[in-house]
PDB file of C-alpha atoms in Angstrom:
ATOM      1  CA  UNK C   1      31.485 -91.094  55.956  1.00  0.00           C
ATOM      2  CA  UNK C   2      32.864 -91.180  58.817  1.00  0.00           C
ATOM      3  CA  UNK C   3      31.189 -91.288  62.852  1.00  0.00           C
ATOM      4  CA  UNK C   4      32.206 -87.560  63.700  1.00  0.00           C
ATOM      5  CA  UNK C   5      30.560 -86.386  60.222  1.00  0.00           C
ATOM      6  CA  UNK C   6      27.113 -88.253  61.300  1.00  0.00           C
ATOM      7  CA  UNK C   7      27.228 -86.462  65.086  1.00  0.00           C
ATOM      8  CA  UNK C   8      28.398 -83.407  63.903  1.00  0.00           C
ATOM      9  CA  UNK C   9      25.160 -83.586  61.310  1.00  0.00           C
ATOM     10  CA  UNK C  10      22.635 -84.824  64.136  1.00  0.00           C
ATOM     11  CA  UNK C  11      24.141 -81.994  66.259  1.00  0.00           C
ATOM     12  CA  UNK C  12      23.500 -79.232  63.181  1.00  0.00           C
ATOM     13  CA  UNK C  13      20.183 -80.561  63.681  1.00  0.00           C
ATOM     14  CA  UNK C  14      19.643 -79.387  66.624  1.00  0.00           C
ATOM     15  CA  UNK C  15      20.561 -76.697  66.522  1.00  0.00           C
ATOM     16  CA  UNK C  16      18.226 -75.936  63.683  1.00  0.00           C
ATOM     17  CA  UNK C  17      15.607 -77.161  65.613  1.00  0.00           C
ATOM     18  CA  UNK C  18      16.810 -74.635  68.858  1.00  0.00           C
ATOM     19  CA  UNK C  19      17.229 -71.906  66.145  1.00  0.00           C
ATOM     20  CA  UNK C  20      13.668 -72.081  64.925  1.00  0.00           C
ATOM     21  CA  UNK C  21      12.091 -72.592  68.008  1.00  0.00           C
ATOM     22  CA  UNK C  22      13.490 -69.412  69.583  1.00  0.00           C
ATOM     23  CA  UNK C  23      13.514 -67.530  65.469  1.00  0.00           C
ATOM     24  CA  UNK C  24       9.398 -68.094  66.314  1.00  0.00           C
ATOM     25  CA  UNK C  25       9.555 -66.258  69.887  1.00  0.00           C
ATOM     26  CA  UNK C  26      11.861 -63.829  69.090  1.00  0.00           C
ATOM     27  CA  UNK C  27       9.522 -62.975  66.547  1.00  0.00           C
ATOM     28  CA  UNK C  28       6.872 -63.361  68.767  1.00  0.00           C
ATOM     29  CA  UNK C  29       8.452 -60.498  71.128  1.00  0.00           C
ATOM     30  CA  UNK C  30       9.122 -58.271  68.397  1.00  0.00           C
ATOM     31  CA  UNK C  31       5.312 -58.289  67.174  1.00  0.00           C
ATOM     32  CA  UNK C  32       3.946 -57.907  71.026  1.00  0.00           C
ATOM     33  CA  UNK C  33       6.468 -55.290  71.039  1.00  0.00           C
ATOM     34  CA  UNK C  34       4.978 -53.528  68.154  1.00  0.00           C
ATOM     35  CA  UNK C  35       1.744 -54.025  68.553  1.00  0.00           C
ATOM     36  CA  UNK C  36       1.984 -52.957  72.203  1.00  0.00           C
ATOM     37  CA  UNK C  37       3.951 -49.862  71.288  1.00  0.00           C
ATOM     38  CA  UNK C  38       1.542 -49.043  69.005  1.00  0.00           C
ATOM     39  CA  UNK C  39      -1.514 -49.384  71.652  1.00  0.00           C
ATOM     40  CA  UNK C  40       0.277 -47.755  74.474  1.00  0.00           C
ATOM     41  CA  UNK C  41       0.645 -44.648  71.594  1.00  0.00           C
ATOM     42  CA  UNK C  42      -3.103 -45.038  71.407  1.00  0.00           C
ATOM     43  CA  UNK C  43      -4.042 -45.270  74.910  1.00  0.00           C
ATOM     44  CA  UNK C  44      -1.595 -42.198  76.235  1.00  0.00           C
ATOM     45  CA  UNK C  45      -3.726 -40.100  73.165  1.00  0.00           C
ATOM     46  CA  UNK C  46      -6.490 -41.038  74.254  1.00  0.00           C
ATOM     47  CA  UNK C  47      -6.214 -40.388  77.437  1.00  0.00           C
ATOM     48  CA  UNK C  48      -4.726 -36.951  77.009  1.00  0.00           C
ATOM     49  CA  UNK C  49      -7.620 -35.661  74.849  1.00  0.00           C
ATOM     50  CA  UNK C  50     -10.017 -37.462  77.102  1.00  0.00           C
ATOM     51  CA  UNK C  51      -8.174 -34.879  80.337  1.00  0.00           C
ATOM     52  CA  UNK C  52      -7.799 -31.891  77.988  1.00  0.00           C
ATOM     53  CA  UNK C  53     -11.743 -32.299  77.653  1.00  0.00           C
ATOM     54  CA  UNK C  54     -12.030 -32.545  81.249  1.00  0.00           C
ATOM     55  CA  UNK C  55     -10.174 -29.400  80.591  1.00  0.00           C
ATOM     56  CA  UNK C  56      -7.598 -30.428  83.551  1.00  0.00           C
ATOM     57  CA  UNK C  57      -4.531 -27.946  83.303  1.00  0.00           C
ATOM     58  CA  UNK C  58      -1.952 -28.644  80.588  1.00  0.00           C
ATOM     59  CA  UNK C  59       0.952 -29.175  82.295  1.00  0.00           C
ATOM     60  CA  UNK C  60      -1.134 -31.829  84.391  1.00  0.00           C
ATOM     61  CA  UNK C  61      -1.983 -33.738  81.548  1.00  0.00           C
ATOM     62  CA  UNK C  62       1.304 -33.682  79.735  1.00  0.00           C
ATOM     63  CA  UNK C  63       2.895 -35.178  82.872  1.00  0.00           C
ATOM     64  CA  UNK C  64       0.176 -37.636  83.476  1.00  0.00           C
ATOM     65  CA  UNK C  65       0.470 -38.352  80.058  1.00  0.00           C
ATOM     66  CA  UNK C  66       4.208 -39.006  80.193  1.00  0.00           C
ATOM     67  CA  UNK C  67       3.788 -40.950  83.547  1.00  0.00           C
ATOM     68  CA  UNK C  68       1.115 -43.103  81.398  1.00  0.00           C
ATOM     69  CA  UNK C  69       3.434 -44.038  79.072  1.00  0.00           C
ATOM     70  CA  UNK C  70       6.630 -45.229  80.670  1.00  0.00           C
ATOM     71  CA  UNK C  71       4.256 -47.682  82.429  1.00  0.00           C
ATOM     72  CA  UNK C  72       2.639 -49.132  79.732  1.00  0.00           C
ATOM     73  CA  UNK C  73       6.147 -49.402  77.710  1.00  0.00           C
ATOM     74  CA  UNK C  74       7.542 -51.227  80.693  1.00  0.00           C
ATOM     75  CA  UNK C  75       4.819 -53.694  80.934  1.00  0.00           C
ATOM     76  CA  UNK C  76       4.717 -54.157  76.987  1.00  0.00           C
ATOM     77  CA  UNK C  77       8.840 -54.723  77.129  1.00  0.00           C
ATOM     78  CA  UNK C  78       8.187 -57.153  80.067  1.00  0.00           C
ATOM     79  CA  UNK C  79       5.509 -59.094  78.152  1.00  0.00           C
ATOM     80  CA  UNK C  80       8.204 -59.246  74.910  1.00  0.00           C
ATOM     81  CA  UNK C  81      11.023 -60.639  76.557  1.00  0.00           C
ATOM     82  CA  UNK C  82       8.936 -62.895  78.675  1.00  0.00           C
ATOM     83  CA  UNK C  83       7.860 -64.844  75.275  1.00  0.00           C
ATOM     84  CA  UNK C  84      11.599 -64.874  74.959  1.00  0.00           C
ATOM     85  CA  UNK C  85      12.065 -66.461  78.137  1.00  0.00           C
ATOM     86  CA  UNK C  86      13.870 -64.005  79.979  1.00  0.00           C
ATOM     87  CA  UNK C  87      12.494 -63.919  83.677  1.00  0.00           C
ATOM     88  CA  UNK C  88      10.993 -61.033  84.004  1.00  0.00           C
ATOM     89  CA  UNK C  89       9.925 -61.161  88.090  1.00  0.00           C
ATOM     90  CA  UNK C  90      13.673 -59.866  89.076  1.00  0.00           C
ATOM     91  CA  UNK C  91      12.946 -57.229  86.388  1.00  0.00           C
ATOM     92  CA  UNK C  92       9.272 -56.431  87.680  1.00  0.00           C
ATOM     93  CA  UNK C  93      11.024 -56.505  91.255  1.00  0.00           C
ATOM     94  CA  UNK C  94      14.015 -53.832  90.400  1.00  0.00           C
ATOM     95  CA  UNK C  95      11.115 -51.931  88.824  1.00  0.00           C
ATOM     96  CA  UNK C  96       9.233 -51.594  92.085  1.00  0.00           C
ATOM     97  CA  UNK C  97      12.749 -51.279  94.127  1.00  0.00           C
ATOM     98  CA  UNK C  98      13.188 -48.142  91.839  1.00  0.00           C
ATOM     99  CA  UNK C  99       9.993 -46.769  92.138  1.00  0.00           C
ATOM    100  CA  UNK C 100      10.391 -46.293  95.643  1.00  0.00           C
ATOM    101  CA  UNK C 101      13.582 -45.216  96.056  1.00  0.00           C
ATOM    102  CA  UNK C 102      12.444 -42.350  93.938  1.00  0.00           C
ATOM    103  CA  UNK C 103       9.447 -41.832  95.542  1.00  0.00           C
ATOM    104  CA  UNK C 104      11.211 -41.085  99.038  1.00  0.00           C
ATOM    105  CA  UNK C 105      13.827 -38.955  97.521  1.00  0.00           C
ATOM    106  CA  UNK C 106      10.929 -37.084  95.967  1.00  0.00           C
ATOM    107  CA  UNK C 107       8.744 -37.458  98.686  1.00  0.00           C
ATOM    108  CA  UNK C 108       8.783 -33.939  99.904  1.00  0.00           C
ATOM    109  CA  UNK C 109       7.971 -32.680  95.713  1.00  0.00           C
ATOM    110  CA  UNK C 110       5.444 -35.646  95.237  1.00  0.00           C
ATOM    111  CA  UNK C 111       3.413 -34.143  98.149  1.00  0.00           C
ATOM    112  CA  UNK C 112       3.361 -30.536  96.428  1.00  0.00           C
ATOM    113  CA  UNK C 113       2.386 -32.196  92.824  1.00  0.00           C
ATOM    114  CA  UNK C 114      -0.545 -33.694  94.424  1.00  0.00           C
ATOM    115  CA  UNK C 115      -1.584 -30.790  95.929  1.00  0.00           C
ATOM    116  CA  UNK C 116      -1.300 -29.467  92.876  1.00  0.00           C
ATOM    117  CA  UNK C 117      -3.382 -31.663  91.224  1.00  0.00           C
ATOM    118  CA  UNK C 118      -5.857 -30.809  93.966  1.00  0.00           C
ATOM    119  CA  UNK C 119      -6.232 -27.064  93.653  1.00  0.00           C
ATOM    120  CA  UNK C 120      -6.004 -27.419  89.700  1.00  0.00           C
ATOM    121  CA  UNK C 121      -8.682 -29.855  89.869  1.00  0.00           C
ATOM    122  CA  UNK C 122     -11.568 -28.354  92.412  1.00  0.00           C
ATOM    123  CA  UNK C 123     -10.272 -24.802  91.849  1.00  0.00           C
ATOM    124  CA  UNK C 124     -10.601 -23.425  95.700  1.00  0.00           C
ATOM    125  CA  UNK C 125      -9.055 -20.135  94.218  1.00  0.00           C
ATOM    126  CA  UNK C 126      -7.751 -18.704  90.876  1.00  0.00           C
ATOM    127  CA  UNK C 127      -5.611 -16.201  89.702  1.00  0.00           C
ATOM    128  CA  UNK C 128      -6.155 -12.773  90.667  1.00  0.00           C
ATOM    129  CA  UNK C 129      -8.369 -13.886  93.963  1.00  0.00           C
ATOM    130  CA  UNK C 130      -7.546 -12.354  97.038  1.00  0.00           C
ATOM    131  CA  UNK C 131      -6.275 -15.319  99.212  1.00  0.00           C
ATOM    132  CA  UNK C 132      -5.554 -15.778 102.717  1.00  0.00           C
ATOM    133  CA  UNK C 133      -3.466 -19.169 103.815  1.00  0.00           C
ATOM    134  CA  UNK C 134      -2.211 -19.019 107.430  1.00  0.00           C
ATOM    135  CA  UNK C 135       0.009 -16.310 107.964  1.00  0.00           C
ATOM    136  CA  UNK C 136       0.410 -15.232 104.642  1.00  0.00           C
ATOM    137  CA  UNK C 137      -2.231 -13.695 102.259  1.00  0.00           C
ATOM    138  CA  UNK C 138      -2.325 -11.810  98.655  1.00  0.00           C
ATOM    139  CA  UNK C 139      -3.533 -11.874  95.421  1.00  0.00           C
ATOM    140  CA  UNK C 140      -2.720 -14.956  93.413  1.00  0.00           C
ATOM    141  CA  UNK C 141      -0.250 -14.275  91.013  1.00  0.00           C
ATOM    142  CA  UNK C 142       0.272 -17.787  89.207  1.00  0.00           C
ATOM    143  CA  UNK C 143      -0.722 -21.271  90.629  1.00  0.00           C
ATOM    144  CA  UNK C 144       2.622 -24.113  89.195  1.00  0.00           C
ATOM    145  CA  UNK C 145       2.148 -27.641  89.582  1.00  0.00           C
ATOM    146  CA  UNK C 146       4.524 -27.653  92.836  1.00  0.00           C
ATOM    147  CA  UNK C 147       4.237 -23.928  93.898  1.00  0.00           C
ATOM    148  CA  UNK C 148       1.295 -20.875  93.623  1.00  0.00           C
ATOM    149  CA  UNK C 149       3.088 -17.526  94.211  1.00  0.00           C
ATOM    150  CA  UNK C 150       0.904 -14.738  95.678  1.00  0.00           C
ATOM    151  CA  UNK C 151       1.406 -10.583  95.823  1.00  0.00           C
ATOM    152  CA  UNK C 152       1.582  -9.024  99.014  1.00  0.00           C
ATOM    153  CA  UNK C 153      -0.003  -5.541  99.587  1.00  0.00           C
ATOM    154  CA  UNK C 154       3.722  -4.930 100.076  1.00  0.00           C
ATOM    155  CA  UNK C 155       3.990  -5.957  96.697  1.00  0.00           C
ATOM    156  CA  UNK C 156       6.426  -8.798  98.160  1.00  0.00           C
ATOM    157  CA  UNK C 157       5.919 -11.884  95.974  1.00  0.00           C
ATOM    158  CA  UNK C 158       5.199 -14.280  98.123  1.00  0.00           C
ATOM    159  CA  UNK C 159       6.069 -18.444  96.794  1.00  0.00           C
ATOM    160  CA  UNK C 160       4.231 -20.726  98.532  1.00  0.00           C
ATOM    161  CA  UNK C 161       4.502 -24.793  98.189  1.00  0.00           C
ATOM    162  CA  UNK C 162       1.049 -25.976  97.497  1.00  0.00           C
ATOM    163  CA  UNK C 163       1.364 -28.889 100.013  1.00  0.00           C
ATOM    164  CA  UNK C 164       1.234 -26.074 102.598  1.00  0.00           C
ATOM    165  CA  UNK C 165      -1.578 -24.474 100.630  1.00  0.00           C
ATOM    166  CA  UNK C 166      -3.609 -27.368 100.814  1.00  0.00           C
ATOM    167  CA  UNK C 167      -2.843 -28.197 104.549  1.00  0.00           C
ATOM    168  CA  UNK C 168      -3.925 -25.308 106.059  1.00  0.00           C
ATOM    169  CA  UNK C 169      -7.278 -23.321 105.486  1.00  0.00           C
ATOM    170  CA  UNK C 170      -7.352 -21.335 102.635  1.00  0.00           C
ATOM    171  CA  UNK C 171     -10.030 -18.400 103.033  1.00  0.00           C
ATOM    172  CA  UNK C 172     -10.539 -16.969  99.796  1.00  0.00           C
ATOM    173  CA  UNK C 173     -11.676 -13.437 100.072  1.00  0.00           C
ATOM    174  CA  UNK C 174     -12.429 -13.137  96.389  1.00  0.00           C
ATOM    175  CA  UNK C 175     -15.510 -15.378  96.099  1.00  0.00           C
ATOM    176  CA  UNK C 176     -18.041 -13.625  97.239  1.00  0.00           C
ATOM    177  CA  UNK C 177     -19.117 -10.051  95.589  1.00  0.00           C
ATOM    178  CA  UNK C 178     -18.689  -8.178  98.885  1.00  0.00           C
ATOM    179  CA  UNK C 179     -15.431  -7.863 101.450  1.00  0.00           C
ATOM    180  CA  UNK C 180     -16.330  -6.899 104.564  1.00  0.00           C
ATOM    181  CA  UNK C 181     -14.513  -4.880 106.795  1.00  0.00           C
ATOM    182  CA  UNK C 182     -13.910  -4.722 110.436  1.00  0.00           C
ATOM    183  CA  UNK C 183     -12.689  -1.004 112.033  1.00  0.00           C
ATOM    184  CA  UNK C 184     -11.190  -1.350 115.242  1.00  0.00           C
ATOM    185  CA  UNK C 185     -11.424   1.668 117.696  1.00  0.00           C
TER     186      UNK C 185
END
């Protein structure tokens, strides 16, 4: 045998050794991937049946549901390829870059959802209540996750973000059994 056959062996070794050392994390990342797919299945479940009990609208809970799970995915994918030993702080950075770059595009929409969320939650009015918000008032014809669209006594439909619903005072002329009226002479 010859000197190149013996280093060419000890480096074969090696690289057996660096091939089952990163076989073992690879693996590794594949069963935290798995296993966390599996949970973050379980958790976004549970937590829509826990909000459809709390009988929170449906399009709330599908969204919050969604939302739910594209976190959870990311973190489980960040936890597999950090047993890798990919760095995963530039990753976790871009994540956050991107999260609020889309938040102030969306800004102006983000504001309506969570208003939203606010009059689907405590209910200050429902649909077919005779409403009164600023300058404009009707009879609430649907209430959207951005929008709530009200019906004049022109019979105008009126569409109305909810972020200006919820930042002005809403008097809500349906709640009580009696209107009162005021004659001016």
């Amino acid at each position: 045998m010859n000197m190149d056959a013996i280093k060419s062996w000890a480096h074969w070794d090696l690289l057996a050794d660096k091939a089952m050392t990163f076989g073992g994390q690879a693996l590794a990342a594949l069963v935290i991937f798995i296993v966390g797919k599996w949970l973050t299945g379980k958790a976004v479940s549970l937590t829509r049946m826990a909000l459809t009990r709390a009988k929170v609208d449906i399009t709330l809970v599908g969204f919050l549901g969604n939302i739910l799970n594209i976190l959870l995915l990311a973190l489980v994918a960040m936890a597999a390829l950090s047993k890798v030993g990919v760095p995963t702080t530039s990753a976790a950075a871009l994540i956050g870059g991107a999260g609020l770059a889309i938040g102030l595009s969306l800004k102006d929409q983000l504001s309506n959802f969570a208003a939203g969320a606010l009059i689907i939650l405590f209910r200050p009015f429902k649909v077919g209540d005779y409403i009164k918000a600023g300058d404009t008032e009707g009879y609430v014809r649907e209430i959207k996750i951005v929008q709530t669209s009200l019906r004049s006594y022109a019979n105008e439909e009126v569409i109305i973000p909810n972020s200006v619903l919820m930042g002005s005072s809403i008097v809500n002329k349906s709640s009580l059994p009696q209107w009162r009226a005021q004659v001016v002479v």
